[in-house]
Tab-separated table of C-alpha atoms in Angstrom:
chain	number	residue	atom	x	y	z
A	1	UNK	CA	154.580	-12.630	60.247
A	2	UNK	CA	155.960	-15.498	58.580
A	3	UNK	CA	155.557	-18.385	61.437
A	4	UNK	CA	154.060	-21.664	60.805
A	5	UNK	CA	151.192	-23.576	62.370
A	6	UNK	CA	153.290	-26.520	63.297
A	7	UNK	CA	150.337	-29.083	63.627
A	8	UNK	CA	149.388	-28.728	59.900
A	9	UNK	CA	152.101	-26.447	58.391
A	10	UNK	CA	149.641	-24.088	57.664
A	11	UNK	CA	150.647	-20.504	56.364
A	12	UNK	CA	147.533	-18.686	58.727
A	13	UNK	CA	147.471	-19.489	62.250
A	14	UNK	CA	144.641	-20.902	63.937
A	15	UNK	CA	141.966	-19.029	65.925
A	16	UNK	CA	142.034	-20.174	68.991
A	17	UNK	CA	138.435	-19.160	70.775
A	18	UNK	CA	138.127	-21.681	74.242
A	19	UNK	CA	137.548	-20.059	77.083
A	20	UNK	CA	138.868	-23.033	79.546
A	21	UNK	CA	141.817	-25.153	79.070
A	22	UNK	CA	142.190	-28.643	80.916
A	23	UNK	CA	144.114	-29.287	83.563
A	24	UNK	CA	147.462	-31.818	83.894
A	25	UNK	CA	147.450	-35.213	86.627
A	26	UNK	CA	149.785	-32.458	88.463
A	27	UNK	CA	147.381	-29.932	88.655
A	28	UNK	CA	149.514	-27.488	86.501
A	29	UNK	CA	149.090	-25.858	83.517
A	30	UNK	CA	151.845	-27.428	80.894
A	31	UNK	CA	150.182	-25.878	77.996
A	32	UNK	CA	150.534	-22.112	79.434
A	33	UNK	CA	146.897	-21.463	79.656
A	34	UNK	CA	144.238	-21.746	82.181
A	35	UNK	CA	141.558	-19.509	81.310
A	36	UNK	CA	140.701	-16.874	78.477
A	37	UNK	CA	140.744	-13.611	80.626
A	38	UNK	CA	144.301	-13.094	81.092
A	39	UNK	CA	145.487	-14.730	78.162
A	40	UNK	CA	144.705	-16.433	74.854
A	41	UNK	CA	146.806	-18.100	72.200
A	42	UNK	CA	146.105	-16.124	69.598
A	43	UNK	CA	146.081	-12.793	71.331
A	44	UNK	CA	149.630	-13.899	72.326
A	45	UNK	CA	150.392	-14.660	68.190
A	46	UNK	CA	149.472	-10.981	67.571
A	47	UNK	CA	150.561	-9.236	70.371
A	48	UNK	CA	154.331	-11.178	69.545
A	49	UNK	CA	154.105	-9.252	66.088
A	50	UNK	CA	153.384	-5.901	67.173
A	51	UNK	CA	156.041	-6.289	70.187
A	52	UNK	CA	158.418	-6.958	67.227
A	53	UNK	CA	157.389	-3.971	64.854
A	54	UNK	CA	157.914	-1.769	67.645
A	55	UNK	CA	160.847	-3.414	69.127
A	56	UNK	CA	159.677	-3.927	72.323
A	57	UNK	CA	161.521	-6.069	74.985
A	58	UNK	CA	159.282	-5.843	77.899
A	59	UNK	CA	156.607	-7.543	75.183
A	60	UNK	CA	153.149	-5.651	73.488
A	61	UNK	CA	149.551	-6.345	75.535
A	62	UNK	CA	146.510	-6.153	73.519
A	63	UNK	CA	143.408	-4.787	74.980
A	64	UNK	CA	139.499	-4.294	74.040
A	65	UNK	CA	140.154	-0.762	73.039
A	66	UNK	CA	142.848	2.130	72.408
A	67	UNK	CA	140.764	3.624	75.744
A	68	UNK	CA	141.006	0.294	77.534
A	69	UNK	CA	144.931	0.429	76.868
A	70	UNK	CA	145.832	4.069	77.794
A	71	UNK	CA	143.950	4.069	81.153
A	72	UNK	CA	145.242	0.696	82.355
A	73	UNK	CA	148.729	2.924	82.215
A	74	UNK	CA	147.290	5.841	84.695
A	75	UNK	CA	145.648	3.165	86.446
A	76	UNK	CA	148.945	1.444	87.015
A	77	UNK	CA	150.575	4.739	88.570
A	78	UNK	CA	149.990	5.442	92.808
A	79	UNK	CA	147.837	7.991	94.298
A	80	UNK	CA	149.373	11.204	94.684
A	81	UNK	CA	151.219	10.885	91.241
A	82	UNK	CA	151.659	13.796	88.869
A	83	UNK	CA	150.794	13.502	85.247
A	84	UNK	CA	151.865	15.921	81.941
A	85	UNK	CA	150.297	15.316	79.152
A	86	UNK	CA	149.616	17.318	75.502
A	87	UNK	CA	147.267	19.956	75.327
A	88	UNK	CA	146.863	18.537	71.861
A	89	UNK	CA	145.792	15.057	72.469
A	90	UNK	CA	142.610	12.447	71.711
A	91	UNK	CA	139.517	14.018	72.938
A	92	UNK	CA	138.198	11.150	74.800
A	93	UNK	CA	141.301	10.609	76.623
A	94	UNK	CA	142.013	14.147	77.678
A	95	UNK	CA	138.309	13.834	79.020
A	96	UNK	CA	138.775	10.935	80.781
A	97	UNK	CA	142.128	12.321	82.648
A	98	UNK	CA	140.244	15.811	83.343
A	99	UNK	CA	137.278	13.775	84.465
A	100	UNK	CA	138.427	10.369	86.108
A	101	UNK	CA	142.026	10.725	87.032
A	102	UNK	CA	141.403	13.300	90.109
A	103	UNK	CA	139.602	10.855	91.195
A	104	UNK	CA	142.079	8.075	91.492
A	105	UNK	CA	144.211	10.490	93.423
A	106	UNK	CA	146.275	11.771	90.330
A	107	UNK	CA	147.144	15.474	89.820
A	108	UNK	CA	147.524	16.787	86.186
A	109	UNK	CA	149.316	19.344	84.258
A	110	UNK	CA	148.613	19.649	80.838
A	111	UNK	CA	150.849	21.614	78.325
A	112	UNK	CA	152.455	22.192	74.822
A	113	UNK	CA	154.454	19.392	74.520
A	114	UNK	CA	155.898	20.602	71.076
A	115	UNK	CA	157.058	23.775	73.599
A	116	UNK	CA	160.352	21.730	75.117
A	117	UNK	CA	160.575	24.817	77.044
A	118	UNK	CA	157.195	24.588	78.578
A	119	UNK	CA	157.201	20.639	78.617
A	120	UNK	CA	160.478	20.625	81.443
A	121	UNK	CA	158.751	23.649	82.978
A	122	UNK	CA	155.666	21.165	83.682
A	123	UNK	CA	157.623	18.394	85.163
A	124	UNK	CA	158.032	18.015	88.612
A	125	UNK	CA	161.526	16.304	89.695
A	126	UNK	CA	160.320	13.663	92.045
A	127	UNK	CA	156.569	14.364	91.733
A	128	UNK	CA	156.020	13.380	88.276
A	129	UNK	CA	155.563	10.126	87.531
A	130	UNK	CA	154.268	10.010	83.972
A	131	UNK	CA	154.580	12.180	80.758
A	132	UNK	CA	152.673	11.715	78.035
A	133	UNK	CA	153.167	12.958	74.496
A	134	UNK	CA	150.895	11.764	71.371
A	135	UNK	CA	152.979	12.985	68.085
A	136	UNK	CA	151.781	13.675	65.631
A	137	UNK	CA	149.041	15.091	67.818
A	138	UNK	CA	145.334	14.409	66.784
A	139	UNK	CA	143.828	16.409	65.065
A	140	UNK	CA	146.252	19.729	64.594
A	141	UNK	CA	148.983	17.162	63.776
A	142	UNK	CA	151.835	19.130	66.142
A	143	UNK	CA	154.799	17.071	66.383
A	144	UNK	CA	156.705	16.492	69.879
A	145	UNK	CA	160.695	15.276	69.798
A	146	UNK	CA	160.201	12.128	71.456
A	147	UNK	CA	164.008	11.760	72.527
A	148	UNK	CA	164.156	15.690	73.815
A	149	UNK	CA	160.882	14.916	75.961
A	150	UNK	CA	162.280	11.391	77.026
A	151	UNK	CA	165.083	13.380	78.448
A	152	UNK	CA	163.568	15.403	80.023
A	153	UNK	CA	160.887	12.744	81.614
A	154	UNK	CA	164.008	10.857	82.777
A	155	UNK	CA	165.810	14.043	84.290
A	156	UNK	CA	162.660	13.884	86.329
A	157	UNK	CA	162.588	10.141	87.849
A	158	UNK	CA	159.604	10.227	85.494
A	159	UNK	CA	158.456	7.303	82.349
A	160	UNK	CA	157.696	8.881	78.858
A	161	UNK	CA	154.577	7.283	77.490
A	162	UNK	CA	153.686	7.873	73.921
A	163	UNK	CA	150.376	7.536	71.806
A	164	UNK	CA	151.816	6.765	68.206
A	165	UNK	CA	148.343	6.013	66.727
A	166	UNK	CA	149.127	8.850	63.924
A	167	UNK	CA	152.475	7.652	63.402
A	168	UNK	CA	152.109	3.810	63.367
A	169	UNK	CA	155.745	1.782	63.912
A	170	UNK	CA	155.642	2.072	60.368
A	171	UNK	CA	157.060	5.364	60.699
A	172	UNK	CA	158.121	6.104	64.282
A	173	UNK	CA	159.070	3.466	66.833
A	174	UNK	CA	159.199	5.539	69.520
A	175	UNK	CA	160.711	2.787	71.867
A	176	UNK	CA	164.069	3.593	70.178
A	177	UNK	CA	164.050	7.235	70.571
A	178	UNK	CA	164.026	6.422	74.328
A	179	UNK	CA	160.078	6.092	75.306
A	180	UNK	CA	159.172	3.861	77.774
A	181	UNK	CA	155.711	2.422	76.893
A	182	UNK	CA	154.091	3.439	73.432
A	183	UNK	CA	150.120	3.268	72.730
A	184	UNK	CA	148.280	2.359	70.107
A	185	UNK	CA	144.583	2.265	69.450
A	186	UNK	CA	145.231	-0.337	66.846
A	187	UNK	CA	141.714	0.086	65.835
A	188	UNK	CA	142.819	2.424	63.493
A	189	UNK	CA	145.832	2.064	61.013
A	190	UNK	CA	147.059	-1.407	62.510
A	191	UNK	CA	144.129	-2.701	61.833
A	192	UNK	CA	142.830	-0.363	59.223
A	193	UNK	CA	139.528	-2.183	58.246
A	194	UNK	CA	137.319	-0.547	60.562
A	195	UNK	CA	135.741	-3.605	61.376
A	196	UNK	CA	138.116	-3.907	65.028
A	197	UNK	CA	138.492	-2.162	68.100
A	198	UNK	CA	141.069	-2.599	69.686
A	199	UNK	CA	144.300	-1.202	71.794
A	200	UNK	CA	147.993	-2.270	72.508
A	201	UNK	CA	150.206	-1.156	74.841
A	202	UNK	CA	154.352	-2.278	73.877
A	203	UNK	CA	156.801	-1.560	76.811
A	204	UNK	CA	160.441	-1.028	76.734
A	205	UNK	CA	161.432	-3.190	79.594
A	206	UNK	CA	159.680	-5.564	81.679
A	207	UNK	CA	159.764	-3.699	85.604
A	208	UNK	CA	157.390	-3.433	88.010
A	209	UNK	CA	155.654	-1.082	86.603
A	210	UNK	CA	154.910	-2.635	83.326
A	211	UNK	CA	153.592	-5.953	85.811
A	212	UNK	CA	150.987	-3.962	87.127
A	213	UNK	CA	149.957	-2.881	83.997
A	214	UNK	CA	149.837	-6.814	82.639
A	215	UNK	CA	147.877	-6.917	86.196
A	216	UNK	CA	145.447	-4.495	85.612
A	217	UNK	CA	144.790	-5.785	82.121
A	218	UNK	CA	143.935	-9.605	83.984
A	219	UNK	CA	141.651	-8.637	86.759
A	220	UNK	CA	139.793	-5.768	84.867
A	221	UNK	CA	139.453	-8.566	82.138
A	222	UNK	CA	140.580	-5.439	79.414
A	223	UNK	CA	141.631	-8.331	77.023
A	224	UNK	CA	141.373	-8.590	73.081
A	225	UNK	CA	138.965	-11.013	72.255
A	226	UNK	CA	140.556	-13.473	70.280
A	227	UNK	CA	138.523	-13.045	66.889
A	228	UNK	CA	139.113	-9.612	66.764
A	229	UNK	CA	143.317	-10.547	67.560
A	230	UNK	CA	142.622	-12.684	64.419
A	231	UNK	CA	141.260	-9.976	62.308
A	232	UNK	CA	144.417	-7.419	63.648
A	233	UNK	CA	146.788	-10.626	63.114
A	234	UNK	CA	145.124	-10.339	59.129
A	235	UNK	CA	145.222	-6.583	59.481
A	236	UNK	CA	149.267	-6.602	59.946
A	237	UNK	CA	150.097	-8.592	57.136
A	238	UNK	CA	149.431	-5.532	54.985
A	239	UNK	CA	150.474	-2.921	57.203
A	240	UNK	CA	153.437	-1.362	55.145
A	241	UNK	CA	151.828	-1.530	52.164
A	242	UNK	CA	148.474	-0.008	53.241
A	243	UNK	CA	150.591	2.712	54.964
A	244	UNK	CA	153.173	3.434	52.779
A	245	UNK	CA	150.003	4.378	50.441
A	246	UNK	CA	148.510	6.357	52.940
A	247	UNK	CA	151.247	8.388	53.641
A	248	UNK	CA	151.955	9.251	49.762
A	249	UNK	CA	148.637	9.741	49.622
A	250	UNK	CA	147.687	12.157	52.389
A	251	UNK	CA	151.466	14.120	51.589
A	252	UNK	CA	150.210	14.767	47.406
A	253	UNK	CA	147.049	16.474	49.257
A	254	UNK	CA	148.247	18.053	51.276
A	255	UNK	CA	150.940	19.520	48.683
A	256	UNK	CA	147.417	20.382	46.374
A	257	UNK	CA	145.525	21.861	48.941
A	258	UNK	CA	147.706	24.305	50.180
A	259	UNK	CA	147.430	25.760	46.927
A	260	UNK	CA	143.442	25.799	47.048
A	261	UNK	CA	141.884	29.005	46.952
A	262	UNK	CA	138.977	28.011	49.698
A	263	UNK	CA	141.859	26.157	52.205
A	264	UNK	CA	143.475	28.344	54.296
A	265	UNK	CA	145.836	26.764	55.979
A	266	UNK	CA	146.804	22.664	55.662
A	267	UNK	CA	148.115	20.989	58.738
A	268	UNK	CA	150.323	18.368	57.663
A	269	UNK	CA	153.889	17.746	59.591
A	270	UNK	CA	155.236	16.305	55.714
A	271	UNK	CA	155.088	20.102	54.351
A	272	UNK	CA	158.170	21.820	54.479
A	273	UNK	CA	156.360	25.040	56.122
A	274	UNK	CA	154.864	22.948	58.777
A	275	UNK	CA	156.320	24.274	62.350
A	276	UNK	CA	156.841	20.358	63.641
A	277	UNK	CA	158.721	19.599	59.588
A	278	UNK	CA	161.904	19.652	60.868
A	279	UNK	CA	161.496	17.214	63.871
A	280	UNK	CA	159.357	14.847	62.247
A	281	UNK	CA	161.972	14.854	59.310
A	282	UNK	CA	164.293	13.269	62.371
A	283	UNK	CA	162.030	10.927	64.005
A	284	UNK	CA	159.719	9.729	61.060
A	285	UNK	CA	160.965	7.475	58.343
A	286	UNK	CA	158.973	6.468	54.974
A	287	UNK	CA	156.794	8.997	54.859
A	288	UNK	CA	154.846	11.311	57.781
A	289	UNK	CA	151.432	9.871	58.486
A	290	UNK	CA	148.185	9.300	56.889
A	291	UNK	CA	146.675	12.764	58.481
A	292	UNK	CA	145.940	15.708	58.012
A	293	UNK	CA	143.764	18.633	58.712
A	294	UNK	CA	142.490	21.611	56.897
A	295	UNK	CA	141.070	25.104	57.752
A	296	UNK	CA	138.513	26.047	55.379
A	297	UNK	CA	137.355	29.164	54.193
A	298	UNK	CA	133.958	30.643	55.495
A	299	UNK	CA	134.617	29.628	59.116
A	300	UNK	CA	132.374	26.668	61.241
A	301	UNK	CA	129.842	27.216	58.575
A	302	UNK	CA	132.090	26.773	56.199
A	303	UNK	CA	133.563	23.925	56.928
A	304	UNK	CA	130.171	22.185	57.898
A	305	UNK	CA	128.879	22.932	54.747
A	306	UNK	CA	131.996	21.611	53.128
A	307	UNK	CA	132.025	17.934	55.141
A	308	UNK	CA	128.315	17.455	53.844
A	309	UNK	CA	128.582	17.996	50.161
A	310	UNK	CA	131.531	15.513	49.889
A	311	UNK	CA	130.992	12.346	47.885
A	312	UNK	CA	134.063	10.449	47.842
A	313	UNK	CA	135.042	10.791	51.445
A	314	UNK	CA	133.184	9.360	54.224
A	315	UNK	CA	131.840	11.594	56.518
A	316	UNK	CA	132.743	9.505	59.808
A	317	UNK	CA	134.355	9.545	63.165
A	318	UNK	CA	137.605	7.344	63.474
A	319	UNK	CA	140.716	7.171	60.837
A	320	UNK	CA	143.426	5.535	59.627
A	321	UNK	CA	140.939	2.674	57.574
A	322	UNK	CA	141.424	1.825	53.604
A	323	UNK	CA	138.570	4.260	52.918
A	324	UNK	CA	139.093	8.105	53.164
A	325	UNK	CA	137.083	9.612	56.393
A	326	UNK	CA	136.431	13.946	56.572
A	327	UNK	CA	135.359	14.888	60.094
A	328	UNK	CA	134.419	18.758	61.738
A	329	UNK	CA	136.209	18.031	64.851
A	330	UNK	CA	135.425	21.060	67.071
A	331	UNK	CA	131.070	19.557	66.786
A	332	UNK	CA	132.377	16.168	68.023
A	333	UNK	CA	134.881	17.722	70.598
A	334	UNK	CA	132.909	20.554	72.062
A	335	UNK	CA	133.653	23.420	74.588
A	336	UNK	CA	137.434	23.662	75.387
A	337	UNK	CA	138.553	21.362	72.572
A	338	UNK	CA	141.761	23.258	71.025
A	339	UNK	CA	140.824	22.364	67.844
A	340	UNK	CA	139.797	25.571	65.650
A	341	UNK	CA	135.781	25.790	63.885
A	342	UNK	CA	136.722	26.225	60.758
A	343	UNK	CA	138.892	22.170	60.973
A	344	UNK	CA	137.813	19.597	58.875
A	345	UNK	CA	140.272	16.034	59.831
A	346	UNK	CA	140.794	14.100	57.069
A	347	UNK	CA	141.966	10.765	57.381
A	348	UNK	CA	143.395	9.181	53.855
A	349	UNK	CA	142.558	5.828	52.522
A	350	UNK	CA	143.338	3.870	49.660
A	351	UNK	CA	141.692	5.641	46.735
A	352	UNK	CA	143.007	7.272	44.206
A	353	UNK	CA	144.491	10.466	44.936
A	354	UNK	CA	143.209	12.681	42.224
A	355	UNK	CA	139.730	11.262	43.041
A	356	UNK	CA	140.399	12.536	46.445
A	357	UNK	CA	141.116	15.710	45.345
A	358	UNK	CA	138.488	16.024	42.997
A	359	UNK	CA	135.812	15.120	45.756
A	360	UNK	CA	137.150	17.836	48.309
A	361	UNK	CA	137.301	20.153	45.166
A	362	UNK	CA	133.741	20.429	43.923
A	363	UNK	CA	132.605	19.866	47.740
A	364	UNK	CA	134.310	23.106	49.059
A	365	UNK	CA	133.548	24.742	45.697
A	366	UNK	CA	130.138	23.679	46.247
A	367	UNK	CA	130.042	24.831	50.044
A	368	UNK	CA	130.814	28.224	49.100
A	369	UNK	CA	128.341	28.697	46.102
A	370	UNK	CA	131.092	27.713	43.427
């Protein structure tokens, strides 16, 4: 985060938006670029950052979206392949794999991935190809031990793929704990603005496998544009600040709400009752994550009624931005989404705390004719 422009010494660096770049007498490229779709200059900047924050050696790849990234890695595996991934997972994902991975050829298992048991159970020695955890696991927040399911992945002849987006390599690099390739949709925390969409992909070794991903990222043209690598590149500068308040922030709610008389249960990995505590104690440093969810008395209707009288909170889709979201996940996720009626996701900003509080407060007072 700390390079220099070396043309003008400058303490930003440049945004670099040409499309074309010009030729040498030799008909090569000396300058490293040729044209915008498979790479740009300052994609490249931002992508180096994030391939250092989560210690990556095979490099990071940015894409147009956290959707855009994940697929380009079932895209990059062979027809015929099995797949495991979390039964606890991000909606639009698990609906893309239920709806557009058969037809690509790939078979899929989905299971507990917090269940170790059931996890090795699901994998196929010399069938599967790909397992793929997301801890903590949006939006019921179960935690998966990344090193136990690497393990097992590897025991397999299988790569361990992990969507960190809750986590952030703020406080899991999952890389280390012997993952393969971790995902981000770094339209969320990374960037944390909520003005960018965007995905990245880091990988912990540079094989054949992670070239066709680079591959599919060039001819599908699934690259950042590079304004919005700009606005990420901004976005990072702040990253362990803005998170390290997060974190403290969502933890002191969650510690207040357990004790409120209309919550009846708080899903939070950072509470010592929490069934995935002891795990993410081990793999999570600084803190445990910016969300959490809450079950709220008076069932679906409760919780609706709750998510509409709030003030503070924004009542949005999306998370991990400077300003507090509340969302009733089972509307937005439908039939067959494991999340429960009576959830309300709340994603913690910036504000203060006891503001936070006080909002939720008088809105599920208010919900439930208090």
């Amino acid at each position: 985060m700390g390079r220099i422009e070396p043309g003008t010494r400058a303490v930003v660096m440049p945004l670099h938006v040409s499309t074309t770049f010009i030729r040498d007498p030799d008909n090569g490229y000396s300058s490293g670029y040729s044209y915008a779709r498979p790479d740009n200059a300052t994609v490249r900047e931002a992508e180096s950052v994030l391939a250092m924050l989560e210690g990556a050696e095979a490099g990071a790849l940015l894409f147009g979206s956290g959707m855009a990234a994940a697929t380009a890695v079932f895209g990059a595996l062979e027809p015929g392949d099995h797949v495991v991934a979390g039964t606890v997972m991000y909606w639009a994902l698990k609906r893309w794999l239920r709806e557009e991975a058969p037809r690509r050829g790939l078979t899929l298992t989905f299971v507990d991935t917090a269940d170790l048991d059931a996890l090795g159970a699901a994998v196929a020695p010399g069938r599967t190809r790909l397992v793929w955890i997301e801890t903590p696991g949006n939006p019921l927040w179960t935690v998966t031990d990344i090193a136990a399911a690497a393990e097992i992945a590897h025991a397999a002849g299988a790569r361990l793929a992990v969507d960190s987006t809750a986590a952030s390599p703020v406080h899991t690099r999952p890389l280390e704990r012997g993952a393969d390739i971790v995902m981000h949709s770094a339209t969320k925390i990374l960037n944390g603005h909520s003005d960018v969409v965007a995905g990245v992909l880091a990988g912990a070794r540079a094989d054949a496998f992670w070239d066709r991903i680079r591959g599919i990222r060039a001819g599908s043209g699934g690259i950042l544009g590079p304004f919005e690598a700009y606005l990420l590149m901004r976005s990072l500068r702040t990253l362990h600040l803005r998170a390290a308040a997060q974190s403290a922030g969502a933890l002191r709610l969650a510690e207040r709400l357990s004790g409120h008389p209309l919550v009846t249960h708080v899903l939070y990995p950072g509470l010592p009752d929490d069934p995935g505590h002891a795990i993410a104690r081990r793999q999570m440093r600084d803190g445990f994550g910016f969300m959490l969810s809450i079950r709220v008395a008076g069932g679906e209707a409760g919780a609706i009624a709750t998510a509409a009288r709030v003030r503070l909170w924004k009542r949005a889709t999306s998370l991990g931005g400077v300003e507090s979201l509340i969302e009733h996940r089972a509307s937005v996720e439908g039939p067959g989404s494991p999340c429960p009626p009576d959830l309300l996701r709340l994603s913690t900003g910036i504000e203060d705390t006891e503001d936070l509080y006080g909002d939720l407060d008088q809105a599920l007072r208010s919900a439930h004719g208090g």
